[in-house]
């Protein structure tokens, strides 16, 4: 008799599962989705209640054949893709492909790849959840309807290769809106005044002026600051009041996906994508010397702060045993979950707190160890006692007009902060140590410190703050954040410069066109409401077809109007305030095969075109043909002027002495790319490798001496030779399964070094 079959999503889980159930079950993997909407057509029949036409994914033919082979004769099939909406869709598609008269399908939700987690999941099998499947289908269809019907408009009006997305376009809008706020911001001057003071006994401390004549201190310029300094020159500083209070601080709940991404970005300098790759490895299983891989964390895509009672009780035992009874709770702490719809999964936690980071360090890569430590500390701390902190504020009077204040605190009992301080996970602000003093004590004035400041605009979004913004506004879901951030960069709509997102010129253009033609699609509230509606489909409170019908009615009107009225950047172009230097007519921004440029609206009578620059305030200026900021750049070989040209790989400088002199140079930091600090590996080439973008916005790496040197690579070169074949360089590779590694570019060499 054929064994029952378990089908998981990831092939890497097979080894972990076999450790516990290998003799009783056959195990196969789908390697993600095996069916999807067709690539070249919409695949949705709008007239027939948005019925989808699913096709087997071409590259999955061998996987599907293997699953059919494994399922042949098996009466019971356990569908165990990941326990989320995507996993439910995979389960339904597997079931559809393998269906047969005598086959019985069970849905298995494995939240942790441990012996206990797997055994419980197999005992508590469910029927495939049609509502969860409908919710995934609704999202997939919404994204297809938007992407496949707006993107062709962008190809027609802007350039081929662009894409629009229901969530990615809103994300780009959020970044563009913030950038415009920054560029419009006008700094305002203000001053602060502090005093270095000393009581009868050390230490000295620094107090800040907070009130003037019982009103909040507001010092707008140097003249006001100088007047206050004159008043304080011989003033006596006296302690007016002392306020003391005790604060009890509770630990944060265990991680949900978005909070894990934010913390990993801020503390570990991971990207959102890297965080999810490493978390997936920890979930799927690591060999830790127990006779096979062991899942180290629970499922990492979750909105829930719920934790299992036995996990909380295990944490209490660990805390009592290793840290002391005074740090353990009398009963476990549980957290209220804000999002009830996504409560199917626990929070992200270690599968066993007794697998401490210190114990597992020798089995984990540095990235795995750092992320596991972050997750482990957060969970264990969530089950520890409160921190008790004594705070003291001293109010100091200087003349009848001026009131200064200084605050300090001491930790009476560290509680959960004991664990944080060991790992330096939570860095408290530097808090002043205050002297013992009484009301009425006269203080010695050591120094008065005036300081000029200027107000600053809101900061640009980092990956962490953008994830936080998306979460706050209900845009997307935890499982989508990493892919959103990757797509908007890959499409060339934004750049990540010094860890902050800045919209590209293309990003601004596409955003403005979409905002004008599709106000709902780029409306944050509208997009957030769609997410809520998808949750309602999952709970069975809203029909999938009704959601799609309501959405498409308005969308179709906008689509038809945009087809007629959207501005063509290829044709008319985007208006600017610049005048043509040749005929004084208006210049518009257009996009051609080599990118965007300025063109005269008087064409064909006037054929003036030019590249342009946009300053920090967003103002446009014409780029002169001969480059070097304020003076002409001379060719280092022949002394003749260099002129800016544009080729297949962007901007470069070329000698005007061509063809007698063929010297070229890169435009560092511009569209031609930024230097990555690696010499060109080509023999006898003096150039360096720069990061560039292809016509379709995809990042690649090429030589700064282009077109004299045509070296190019899709993978980032690294200045390190191959130890096996002596290749002059290696390239960076990153995959979902293996994370980041260095690989030899020589096809005949198999050298690979894990990072």
PDB file of C-alpha atoms in Angstrom, residues 173 175-185 503 508-509 511-512 614 617:
ATOM      1  CA  UNK A 173       3.723  58.275  -4.225  1.00  0.00           C
ATOM      2  CA  UNK A 175       8.200  58.676  -1.257  1.00  0.00           C
ATOM      3  CA  UNK A 176       7.569  61.386  -3.888  1.00  0.00           C
ATOM      4  CA  UNK A 177       5.244  63.341  -1.583  1.00  0.00           C
ATOM      5  CA  UNK A 178       7.840  63.290   1.198  1.00  0.00           C
ATOM      6  CA  UNK A 179      10.578  64.426  -1.201  1.00  0.00           C
ATOM      7  CA  UNK A 180       8.464  67.374  -2.352  1.00  0.00           C
ATOM      8  CA  UNK A 181       7.818  68.344   1.268  1.00  0.00           C
ATOM      9  CA  UNK A 182      11.568  68.297   1.880  1.00  0.00           C
ATOM     10  CA  UNK A 183      12.329  70.392  -1.199  1.00  0.00           C
ATOM     11  CA  UNK A 184       9.686  73.002  -0.359  1.00  0.00           C
ATOM     12  CA  UNK A 185      10.766  73.246   3.249  1.00  0.00           C
ATOM     13  CA  UNK A 503      12.667  59.380  -6.095  1.00  0.00           C
ATOM     14  CA  UNK A 508       8.364  61.650 -10.312  1.00  0.00           C
ATOM     15  CA  UNK A 509       7.126  61.559 -13.908  1.00  0.00           C
ATOM     16  CA  UNK A 511       3.869  59.173 -10.184  1.00  0.00           C
ATOM     17  CA  UNK A 512       2.472  62.469 -11.454  1.00  0.00           C
ATOM     18  CA  UNK A 614      17.161  69.137 -10.723  1.00  0.00           C
ATOM     19  CA  UNK A 617      14.623  72.283  -4.132  1.00  0.00           C
TER      20      UNK A 617
END
